[in-house]
JSON list of C-alpha atoms and ligand atoms in Angstrom, two decimals:
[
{"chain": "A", "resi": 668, "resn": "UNK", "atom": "CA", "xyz": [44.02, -149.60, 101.91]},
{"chain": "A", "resi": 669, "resn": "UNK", "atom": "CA", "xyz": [44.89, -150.59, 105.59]},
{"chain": "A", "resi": 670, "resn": "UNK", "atom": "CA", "xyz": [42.02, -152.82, 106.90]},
{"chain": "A", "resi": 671, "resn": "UNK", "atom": "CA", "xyz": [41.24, -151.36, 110.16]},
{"chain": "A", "resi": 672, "resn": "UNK", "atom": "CA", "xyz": [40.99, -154.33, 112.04]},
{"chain": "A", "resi": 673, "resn": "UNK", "atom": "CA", "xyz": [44.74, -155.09, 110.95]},
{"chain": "A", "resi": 674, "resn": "UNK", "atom": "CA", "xyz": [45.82, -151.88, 112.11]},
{"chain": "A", "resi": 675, "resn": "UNK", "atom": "CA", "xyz": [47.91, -152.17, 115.06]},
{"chain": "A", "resi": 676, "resn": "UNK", "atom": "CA", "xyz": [47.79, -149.53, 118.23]},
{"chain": "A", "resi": 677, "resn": "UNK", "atom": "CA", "xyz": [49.88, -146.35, 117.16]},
{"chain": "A", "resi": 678, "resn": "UNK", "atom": "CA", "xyz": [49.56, -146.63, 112.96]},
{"chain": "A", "resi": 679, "resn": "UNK", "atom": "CA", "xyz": [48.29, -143.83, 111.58]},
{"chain": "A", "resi": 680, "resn": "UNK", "atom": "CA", "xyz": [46.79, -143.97, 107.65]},
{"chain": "A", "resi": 681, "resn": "UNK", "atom": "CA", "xyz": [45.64, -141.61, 105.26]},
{"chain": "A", "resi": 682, "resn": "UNK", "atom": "CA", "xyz": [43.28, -140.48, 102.96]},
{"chain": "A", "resi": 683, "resn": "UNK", "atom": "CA", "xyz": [45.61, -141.39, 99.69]},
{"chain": "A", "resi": 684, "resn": "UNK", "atom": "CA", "xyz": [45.15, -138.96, 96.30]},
{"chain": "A", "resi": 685, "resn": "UNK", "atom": "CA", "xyz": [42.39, -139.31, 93.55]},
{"chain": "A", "resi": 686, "resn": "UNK", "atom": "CA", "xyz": [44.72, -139.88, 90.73]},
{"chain": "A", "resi": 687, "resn": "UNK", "atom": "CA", "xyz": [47.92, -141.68, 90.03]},
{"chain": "A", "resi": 688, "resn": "UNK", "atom": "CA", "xyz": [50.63, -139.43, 88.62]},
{"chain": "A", "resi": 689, "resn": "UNK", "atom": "CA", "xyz": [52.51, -142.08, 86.94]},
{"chain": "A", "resi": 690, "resn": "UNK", "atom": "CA", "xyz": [52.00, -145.73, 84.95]},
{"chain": "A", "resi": 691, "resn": "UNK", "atom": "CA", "xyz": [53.93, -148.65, 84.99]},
{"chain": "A", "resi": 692, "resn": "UNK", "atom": "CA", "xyz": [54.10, -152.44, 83.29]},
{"chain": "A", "resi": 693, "resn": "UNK", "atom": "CA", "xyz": [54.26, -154.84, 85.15]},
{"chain": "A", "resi": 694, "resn": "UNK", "atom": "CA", "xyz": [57.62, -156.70, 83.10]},
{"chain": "A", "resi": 695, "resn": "UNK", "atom": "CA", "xyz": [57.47, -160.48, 84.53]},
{"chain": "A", "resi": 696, "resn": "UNK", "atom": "CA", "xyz": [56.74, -161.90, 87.81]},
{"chain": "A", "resi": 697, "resn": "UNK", "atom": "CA", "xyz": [58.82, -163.76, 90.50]},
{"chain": "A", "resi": 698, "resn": "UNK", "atom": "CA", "xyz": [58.77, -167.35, 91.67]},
{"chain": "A", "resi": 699, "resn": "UNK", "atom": "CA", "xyz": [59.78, -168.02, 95.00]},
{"chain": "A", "resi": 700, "resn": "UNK", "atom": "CA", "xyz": [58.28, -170.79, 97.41]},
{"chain": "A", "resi": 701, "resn": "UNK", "atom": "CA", "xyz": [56.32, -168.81, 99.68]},
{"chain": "A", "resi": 702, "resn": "UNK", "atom": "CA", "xyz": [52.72, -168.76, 99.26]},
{"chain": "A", "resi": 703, "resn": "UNK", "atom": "CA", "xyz": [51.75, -167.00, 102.53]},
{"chain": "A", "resi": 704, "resn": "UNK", "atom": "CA", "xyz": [53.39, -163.32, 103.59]},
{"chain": "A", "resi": 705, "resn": "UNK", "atom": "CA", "xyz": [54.39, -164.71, 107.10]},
{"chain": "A", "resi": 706, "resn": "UNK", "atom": "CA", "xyz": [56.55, -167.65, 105.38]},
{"chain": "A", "resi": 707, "resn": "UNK", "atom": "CA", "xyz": [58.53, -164.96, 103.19]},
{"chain": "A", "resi": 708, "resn": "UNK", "atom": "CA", "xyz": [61.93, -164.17, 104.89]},
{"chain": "A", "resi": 709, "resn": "UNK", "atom": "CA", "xyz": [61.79, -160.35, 106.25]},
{"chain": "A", "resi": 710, "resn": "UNK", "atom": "CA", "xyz": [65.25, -160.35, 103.58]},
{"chain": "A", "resi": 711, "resn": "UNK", "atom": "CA", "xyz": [66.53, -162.12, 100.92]},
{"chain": "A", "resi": 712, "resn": "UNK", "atom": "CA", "xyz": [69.69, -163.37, 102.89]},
{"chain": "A", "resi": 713, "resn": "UNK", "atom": "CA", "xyz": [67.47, -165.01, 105.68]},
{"chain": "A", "resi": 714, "resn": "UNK", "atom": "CA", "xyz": [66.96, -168.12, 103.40]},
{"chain": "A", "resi": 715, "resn": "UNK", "atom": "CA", "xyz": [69.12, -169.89, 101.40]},
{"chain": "A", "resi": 716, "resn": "UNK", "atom": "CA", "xyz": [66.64, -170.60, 98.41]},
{"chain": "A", "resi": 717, "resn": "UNK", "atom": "CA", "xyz": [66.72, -169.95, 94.86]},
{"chain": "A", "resi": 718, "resn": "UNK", "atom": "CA", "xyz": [64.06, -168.33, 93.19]},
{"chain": "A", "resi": 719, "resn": "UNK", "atom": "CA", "xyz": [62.74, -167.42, 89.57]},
{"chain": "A", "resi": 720, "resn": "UNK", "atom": "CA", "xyz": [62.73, -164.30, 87.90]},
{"chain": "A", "resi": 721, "resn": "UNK", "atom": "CA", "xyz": [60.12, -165.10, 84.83]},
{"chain": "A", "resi": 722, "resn": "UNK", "atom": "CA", "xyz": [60.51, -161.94, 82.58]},
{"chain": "A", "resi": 723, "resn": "UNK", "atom": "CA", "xyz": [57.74, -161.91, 80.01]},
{"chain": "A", "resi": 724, "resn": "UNK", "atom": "CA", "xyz": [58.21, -162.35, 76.05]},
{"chain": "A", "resi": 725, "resn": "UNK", "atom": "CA", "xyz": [58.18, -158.91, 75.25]},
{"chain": "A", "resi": 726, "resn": "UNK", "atom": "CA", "xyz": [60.64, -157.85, 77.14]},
{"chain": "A", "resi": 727, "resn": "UNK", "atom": "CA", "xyz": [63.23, -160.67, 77.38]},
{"chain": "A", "resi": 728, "resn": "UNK", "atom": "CA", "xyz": [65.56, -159.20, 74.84]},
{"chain": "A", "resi": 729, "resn": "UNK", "atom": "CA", "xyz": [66.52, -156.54, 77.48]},
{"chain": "A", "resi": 730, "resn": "UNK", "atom": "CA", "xyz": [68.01, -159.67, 79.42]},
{"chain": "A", "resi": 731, "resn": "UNK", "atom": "CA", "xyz": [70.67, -159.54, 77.11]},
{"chain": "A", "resi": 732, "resn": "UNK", "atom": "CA", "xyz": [73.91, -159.70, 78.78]},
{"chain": "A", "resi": 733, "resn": "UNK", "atom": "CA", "xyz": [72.92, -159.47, 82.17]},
{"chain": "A", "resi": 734, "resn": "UNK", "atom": "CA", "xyz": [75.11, -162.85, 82.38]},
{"chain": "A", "resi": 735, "resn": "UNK", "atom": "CA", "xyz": [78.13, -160.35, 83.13]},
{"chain": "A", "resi": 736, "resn": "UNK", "atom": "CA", "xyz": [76.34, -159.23, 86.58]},
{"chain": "A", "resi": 737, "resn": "UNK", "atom": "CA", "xyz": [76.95, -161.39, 89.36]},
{"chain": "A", "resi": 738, "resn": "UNK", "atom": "CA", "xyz": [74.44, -159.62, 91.43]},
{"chain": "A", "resi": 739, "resn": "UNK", "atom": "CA", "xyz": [71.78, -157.48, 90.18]},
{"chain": "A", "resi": 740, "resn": "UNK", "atom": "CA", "xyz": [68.93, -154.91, 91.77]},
{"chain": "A", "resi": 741, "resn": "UNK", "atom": "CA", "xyz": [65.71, -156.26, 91.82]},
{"chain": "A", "resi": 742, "resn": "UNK", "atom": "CA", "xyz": [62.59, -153.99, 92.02]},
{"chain": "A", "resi": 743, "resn": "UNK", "atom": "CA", "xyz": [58.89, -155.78, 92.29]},
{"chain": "A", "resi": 744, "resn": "UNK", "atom": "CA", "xyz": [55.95, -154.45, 93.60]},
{"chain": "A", "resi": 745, "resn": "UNK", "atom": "CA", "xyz": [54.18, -155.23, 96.98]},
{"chain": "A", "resi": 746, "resn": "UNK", "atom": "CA", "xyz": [50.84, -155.94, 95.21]},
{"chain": "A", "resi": 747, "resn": "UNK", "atom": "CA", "xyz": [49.47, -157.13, 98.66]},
{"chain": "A", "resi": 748, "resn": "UNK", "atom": "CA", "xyz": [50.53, -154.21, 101.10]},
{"chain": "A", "resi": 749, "resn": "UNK", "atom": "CA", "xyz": [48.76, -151.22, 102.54]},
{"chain": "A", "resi": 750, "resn": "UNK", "atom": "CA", "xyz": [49.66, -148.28, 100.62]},
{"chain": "A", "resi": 751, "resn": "UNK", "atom": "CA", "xyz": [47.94, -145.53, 103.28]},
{"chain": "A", "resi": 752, "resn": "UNK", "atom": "CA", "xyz": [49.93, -146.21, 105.99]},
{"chain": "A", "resi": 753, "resn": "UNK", "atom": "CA", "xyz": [52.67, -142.93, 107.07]},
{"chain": "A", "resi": 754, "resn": "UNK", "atom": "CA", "xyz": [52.86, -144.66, 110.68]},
{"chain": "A", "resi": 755, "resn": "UNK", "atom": "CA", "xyz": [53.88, -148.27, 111.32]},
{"chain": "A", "resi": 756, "resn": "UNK", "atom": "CA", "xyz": [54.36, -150.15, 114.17]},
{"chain": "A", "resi": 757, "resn": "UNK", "atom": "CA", "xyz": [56.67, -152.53, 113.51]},
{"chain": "A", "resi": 758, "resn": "UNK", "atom": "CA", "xyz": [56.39, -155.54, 115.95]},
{"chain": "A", "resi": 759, "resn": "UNK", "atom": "CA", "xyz": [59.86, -155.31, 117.78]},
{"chain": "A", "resi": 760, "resn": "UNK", "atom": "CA", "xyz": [60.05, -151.68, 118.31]},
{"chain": "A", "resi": 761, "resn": "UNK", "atom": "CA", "xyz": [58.76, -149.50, 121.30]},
{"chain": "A", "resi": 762, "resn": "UNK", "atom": "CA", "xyz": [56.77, -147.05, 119.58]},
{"chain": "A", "resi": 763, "resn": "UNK", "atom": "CA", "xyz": [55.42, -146.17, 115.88]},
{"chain": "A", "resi": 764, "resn": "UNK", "atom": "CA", "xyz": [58.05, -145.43, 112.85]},
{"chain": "A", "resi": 765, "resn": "UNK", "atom": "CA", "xyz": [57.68, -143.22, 110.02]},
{"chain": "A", "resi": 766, "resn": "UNK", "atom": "CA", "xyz": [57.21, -144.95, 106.64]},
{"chain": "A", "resi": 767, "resn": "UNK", "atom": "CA", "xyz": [60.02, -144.05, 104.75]},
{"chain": "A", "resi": 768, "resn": "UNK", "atom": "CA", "xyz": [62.04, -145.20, 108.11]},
{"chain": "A", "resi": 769, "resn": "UNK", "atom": "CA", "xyz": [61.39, -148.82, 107.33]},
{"chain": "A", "resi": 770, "resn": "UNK", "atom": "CA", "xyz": [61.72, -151.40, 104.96]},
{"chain": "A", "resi": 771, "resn": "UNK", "atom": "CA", "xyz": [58.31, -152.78, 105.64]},
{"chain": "A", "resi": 772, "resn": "UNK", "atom": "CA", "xyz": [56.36, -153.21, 102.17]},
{"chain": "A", "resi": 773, "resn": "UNK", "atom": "CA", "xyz": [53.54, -151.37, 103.22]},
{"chain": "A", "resi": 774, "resn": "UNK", "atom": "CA", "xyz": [54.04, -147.80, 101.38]},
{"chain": "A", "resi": 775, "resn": "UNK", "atom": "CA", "xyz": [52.25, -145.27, 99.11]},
{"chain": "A", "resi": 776, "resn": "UNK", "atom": "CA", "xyz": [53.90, -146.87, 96.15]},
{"chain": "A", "resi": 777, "resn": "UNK", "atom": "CA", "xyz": [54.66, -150.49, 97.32]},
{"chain": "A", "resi": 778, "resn": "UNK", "atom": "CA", "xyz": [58.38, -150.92, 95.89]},
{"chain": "A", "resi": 779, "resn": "UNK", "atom": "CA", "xyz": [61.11, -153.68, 97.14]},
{"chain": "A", "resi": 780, "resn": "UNK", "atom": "CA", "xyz": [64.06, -153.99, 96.03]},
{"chain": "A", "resi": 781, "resn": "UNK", "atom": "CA", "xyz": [66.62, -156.78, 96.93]},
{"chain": "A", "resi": 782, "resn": "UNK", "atom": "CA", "xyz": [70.27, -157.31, 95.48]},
{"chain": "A", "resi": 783, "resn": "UNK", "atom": "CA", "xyz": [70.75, -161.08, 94.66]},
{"chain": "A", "resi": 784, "resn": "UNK", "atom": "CA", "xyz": [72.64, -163.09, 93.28]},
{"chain": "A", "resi": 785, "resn": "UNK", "atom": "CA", "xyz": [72.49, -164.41, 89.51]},
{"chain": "A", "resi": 786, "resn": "UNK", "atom": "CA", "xyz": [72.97, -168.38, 89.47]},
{"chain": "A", "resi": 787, "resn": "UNK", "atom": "CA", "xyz": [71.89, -169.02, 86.03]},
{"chain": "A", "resi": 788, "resn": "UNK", "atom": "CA", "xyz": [69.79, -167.43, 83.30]},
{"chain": "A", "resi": 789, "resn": "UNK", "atom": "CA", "xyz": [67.43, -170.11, 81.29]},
{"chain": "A", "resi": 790, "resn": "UNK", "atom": "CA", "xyz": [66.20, -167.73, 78.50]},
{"chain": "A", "resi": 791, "resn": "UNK", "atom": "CA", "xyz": [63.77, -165.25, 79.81]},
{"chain": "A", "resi": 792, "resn": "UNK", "atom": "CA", "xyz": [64.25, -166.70, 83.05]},
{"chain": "A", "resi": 793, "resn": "UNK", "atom": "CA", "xyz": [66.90, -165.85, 85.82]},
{"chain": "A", "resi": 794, "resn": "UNK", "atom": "CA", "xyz": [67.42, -167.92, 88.82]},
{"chain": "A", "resi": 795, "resn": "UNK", "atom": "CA", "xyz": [68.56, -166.34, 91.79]},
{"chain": "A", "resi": 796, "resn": "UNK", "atom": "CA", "xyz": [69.29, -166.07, 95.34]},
{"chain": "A", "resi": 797, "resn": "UNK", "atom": "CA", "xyz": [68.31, -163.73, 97.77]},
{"chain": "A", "resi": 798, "resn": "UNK", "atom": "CA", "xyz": [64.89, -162.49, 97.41]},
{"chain": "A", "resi": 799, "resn": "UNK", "atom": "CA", "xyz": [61.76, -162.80, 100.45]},
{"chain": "A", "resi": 800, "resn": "UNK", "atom": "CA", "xyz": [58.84, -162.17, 98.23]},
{"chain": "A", "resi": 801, "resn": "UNK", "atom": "CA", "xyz": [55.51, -164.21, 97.55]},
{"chain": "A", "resi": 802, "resn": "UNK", "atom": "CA", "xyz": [54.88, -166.39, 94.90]},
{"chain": "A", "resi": 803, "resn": "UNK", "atom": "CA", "xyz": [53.46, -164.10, 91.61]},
{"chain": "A", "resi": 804, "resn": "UNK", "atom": "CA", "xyz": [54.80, -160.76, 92.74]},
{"chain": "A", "resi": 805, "resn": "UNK", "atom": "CA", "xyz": [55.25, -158.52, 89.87]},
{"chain": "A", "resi": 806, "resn": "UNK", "atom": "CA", "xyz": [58.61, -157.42, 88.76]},
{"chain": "A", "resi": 807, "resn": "UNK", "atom": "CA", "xyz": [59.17, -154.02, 87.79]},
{"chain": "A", "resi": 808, "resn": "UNK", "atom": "CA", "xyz": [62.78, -153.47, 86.79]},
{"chain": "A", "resi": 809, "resn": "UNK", "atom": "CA", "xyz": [66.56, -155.10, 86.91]},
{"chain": "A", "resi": 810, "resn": "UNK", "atom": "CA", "xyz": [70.07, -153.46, 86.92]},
{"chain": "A", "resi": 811, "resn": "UNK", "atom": "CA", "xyz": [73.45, -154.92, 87.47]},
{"chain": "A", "resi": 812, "resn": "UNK", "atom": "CA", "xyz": [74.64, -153.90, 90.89]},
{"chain": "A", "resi": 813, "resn": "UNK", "atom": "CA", "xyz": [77.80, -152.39, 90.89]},
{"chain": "A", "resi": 814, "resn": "UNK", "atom": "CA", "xyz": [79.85, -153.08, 93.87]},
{"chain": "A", "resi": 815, "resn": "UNK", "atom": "CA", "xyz": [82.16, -149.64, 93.57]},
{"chain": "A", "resi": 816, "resn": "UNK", "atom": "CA", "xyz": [79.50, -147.11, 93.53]},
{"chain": "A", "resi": 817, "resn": "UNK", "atom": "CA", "xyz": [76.16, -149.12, 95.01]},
{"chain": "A", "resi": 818, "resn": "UNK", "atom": "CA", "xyz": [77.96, -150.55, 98.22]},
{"chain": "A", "resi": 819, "resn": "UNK", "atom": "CA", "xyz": [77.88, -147.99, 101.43]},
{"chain": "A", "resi": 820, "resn": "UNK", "atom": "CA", "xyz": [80.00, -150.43, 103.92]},
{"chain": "A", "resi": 821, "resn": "UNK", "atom": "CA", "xyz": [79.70, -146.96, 106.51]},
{"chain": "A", "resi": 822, "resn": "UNK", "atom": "CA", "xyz": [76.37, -146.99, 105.98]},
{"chain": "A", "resi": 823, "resn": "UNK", "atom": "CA", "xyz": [74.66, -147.66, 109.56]},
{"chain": "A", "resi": 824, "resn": "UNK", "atom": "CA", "xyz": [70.52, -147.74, 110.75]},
{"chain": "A", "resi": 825, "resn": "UNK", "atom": "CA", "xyz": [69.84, -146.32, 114.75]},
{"chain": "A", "resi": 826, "resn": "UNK", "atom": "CA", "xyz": [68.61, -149.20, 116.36]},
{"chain": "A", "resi": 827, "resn": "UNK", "atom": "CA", "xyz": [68.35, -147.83, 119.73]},
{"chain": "A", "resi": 828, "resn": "UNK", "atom": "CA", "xyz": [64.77, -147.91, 120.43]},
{"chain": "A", "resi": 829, "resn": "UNK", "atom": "CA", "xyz": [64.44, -151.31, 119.00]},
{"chain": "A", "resi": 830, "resn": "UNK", "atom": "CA", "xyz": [63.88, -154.32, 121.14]},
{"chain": "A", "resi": 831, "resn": "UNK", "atom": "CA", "xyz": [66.06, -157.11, 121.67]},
{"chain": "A", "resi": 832, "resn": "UNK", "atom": "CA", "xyz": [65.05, -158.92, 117.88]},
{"chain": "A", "resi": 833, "resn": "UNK", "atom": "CA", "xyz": [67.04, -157.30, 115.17]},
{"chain": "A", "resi": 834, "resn": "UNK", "atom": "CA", "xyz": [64.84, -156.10, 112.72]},
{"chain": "A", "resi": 835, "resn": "UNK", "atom": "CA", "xyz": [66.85, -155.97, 109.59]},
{"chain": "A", "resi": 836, "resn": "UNK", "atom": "CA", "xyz": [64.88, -155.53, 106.97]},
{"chain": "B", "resi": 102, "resn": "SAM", "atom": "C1", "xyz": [60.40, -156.44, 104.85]},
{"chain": "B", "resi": 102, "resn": "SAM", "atom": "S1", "xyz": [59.90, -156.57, 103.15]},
{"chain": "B", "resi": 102, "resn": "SAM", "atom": "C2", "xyz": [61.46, -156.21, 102.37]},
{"chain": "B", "resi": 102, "resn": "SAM", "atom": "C3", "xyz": [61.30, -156.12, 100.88]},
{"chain": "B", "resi": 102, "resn": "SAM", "atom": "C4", "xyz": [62.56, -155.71, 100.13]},
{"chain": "B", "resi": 102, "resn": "SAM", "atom": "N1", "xyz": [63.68, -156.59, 100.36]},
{"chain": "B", "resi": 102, "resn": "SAM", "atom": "C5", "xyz": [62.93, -154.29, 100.47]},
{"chain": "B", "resi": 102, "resn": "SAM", "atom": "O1", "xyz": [63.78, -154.08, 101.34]},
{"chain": "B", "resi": 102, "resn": "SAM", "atom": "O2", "xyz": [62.39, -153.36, 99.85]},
{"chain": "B", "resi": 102, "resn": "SAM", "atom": "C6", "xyz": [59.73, -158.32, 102.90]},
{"chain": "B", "resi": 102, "resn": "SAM", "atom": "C7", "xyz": [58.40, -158.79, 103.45]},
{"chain": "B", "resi": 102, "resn": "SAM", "atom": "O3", "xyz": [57.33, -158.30, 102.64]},
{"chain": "B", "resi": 102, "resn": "SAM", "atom": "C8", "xyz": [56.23, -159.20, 102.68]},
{"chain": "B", "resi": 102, "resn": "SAM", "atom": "N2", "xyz": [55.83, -159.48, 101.27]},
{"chain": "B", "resi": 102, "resn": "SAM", "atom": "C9", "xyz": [56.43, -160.32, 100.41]},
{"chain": "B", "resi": 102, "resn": "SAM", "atom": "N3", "xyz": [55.83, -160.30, 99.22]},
{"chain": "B", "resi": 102, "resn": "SAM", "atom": "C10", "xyz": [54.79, -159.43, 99.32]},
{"chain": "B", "resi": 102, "resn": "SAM", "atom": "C11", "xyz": [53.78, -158.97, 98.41]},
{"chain": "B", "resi": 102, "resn": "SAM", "atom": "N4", "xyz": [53.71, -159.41, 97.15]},
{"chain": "B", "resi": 102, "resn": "SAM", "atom": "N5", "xyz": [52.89, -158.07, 98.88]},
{"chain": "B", "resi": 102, "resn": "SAM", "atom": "C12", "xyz": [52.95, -157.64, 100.17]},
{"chain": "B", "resi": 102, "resn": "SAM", "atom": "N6", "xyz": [53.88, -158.03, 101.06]},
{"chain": "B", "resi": 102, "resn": "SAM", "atom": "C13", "xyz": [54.79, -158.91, 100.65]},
{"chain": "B", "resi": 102, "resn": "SAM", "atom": "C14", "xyz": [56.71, -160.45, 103.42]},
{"chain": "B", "resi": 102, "resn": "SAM", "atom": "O4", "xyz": [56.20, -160.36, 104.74]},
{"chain": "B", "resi": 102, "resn": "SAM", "atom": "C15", "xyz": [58.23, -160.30, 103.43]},
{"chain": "B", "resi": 102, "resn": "SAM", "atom": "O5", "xyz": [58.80, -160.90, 104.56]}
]
């Protein structure tokens, strides 16, 4: 839940449902140096450390020749966002955005994803470069990222009501 104090002018939340319509495990968690959500890059390419993917026991044999990725697609979950939120303001643009406009982490179901790059894999662990997450955020999934059907180099985002700081996400 948004805490209303936080809420800046021009959000709008919501009531959220009752029930959840779907489970998930929580697979490992991520190590990165950032302890504090306002020293996390806003991307994974805005800092040029490595950090840990820690997959846990039970499901380390699924690492299994993820070596032959470069890159792979990371998916964690925002355990510290707002999940209520269908209006954001985000702070360099003139007016409020709709949710599924922006990469902010605050969303019904608080998923990031982030293409890095694999530097090494020590067992169960990965280390990698190009994530902007906090220190102990869960991981939820990895896939190899496949440069001939994933990459969209047309692929553009209207800016124009933005102020003069890119926001990339
Ligand atoms: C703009 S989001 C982008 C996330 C992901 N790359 C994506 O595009 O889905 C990255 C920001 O989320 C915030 N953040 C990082 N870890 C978080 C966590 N565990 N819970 C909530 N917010 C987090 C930080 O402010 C960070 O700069």
């Amino acid at each position: 839940m948004t805490n209303e104090a936080e809420r800046r002018p021009g959000e709008t939340s919501i009531t959220l449902p009752d029930a959840y319509d779907a489970g998930l495990y929580f697979i490992g968690r991520i190590r990165t140096p950032w302890a504090r959500r306002k020293d996390c890059p806003r991307n994974g390419l805005q800092s040029d450390e490595t950090c840990t993917i820690e997959v846990d026991p039970p499901f380390a044999a699924a690492l299994q020749n993820v070596e032959g990725a470069t890159h792979l697609i990371v998916l964690y979950w925002m355990d510290k966002a707002a999940r209520d939120l269908v209006l954001q303001q985000p702070r360099h643009a003139e007016g409020s955005r709709g949710t599924f406009s922006l990469r902010s982490p605050a969303r019904p179901n608080p998923v990031a994803l982030s293409v890095v790059e694999l530097r090494r894999r020590d067992g169960h662990r990965l280390v990698v470069h190009g994530l902007d997450c906090l220190d102990g955020t869960p991981l939820l999934d990895i896939k190899p990222y496949f440069a001939s059907t994933d990459s969209r180099p047309e692929a553009r985002v209207d800016r124009a009501d933005l102020k003069a700081e890119p926001q990339d996400p």
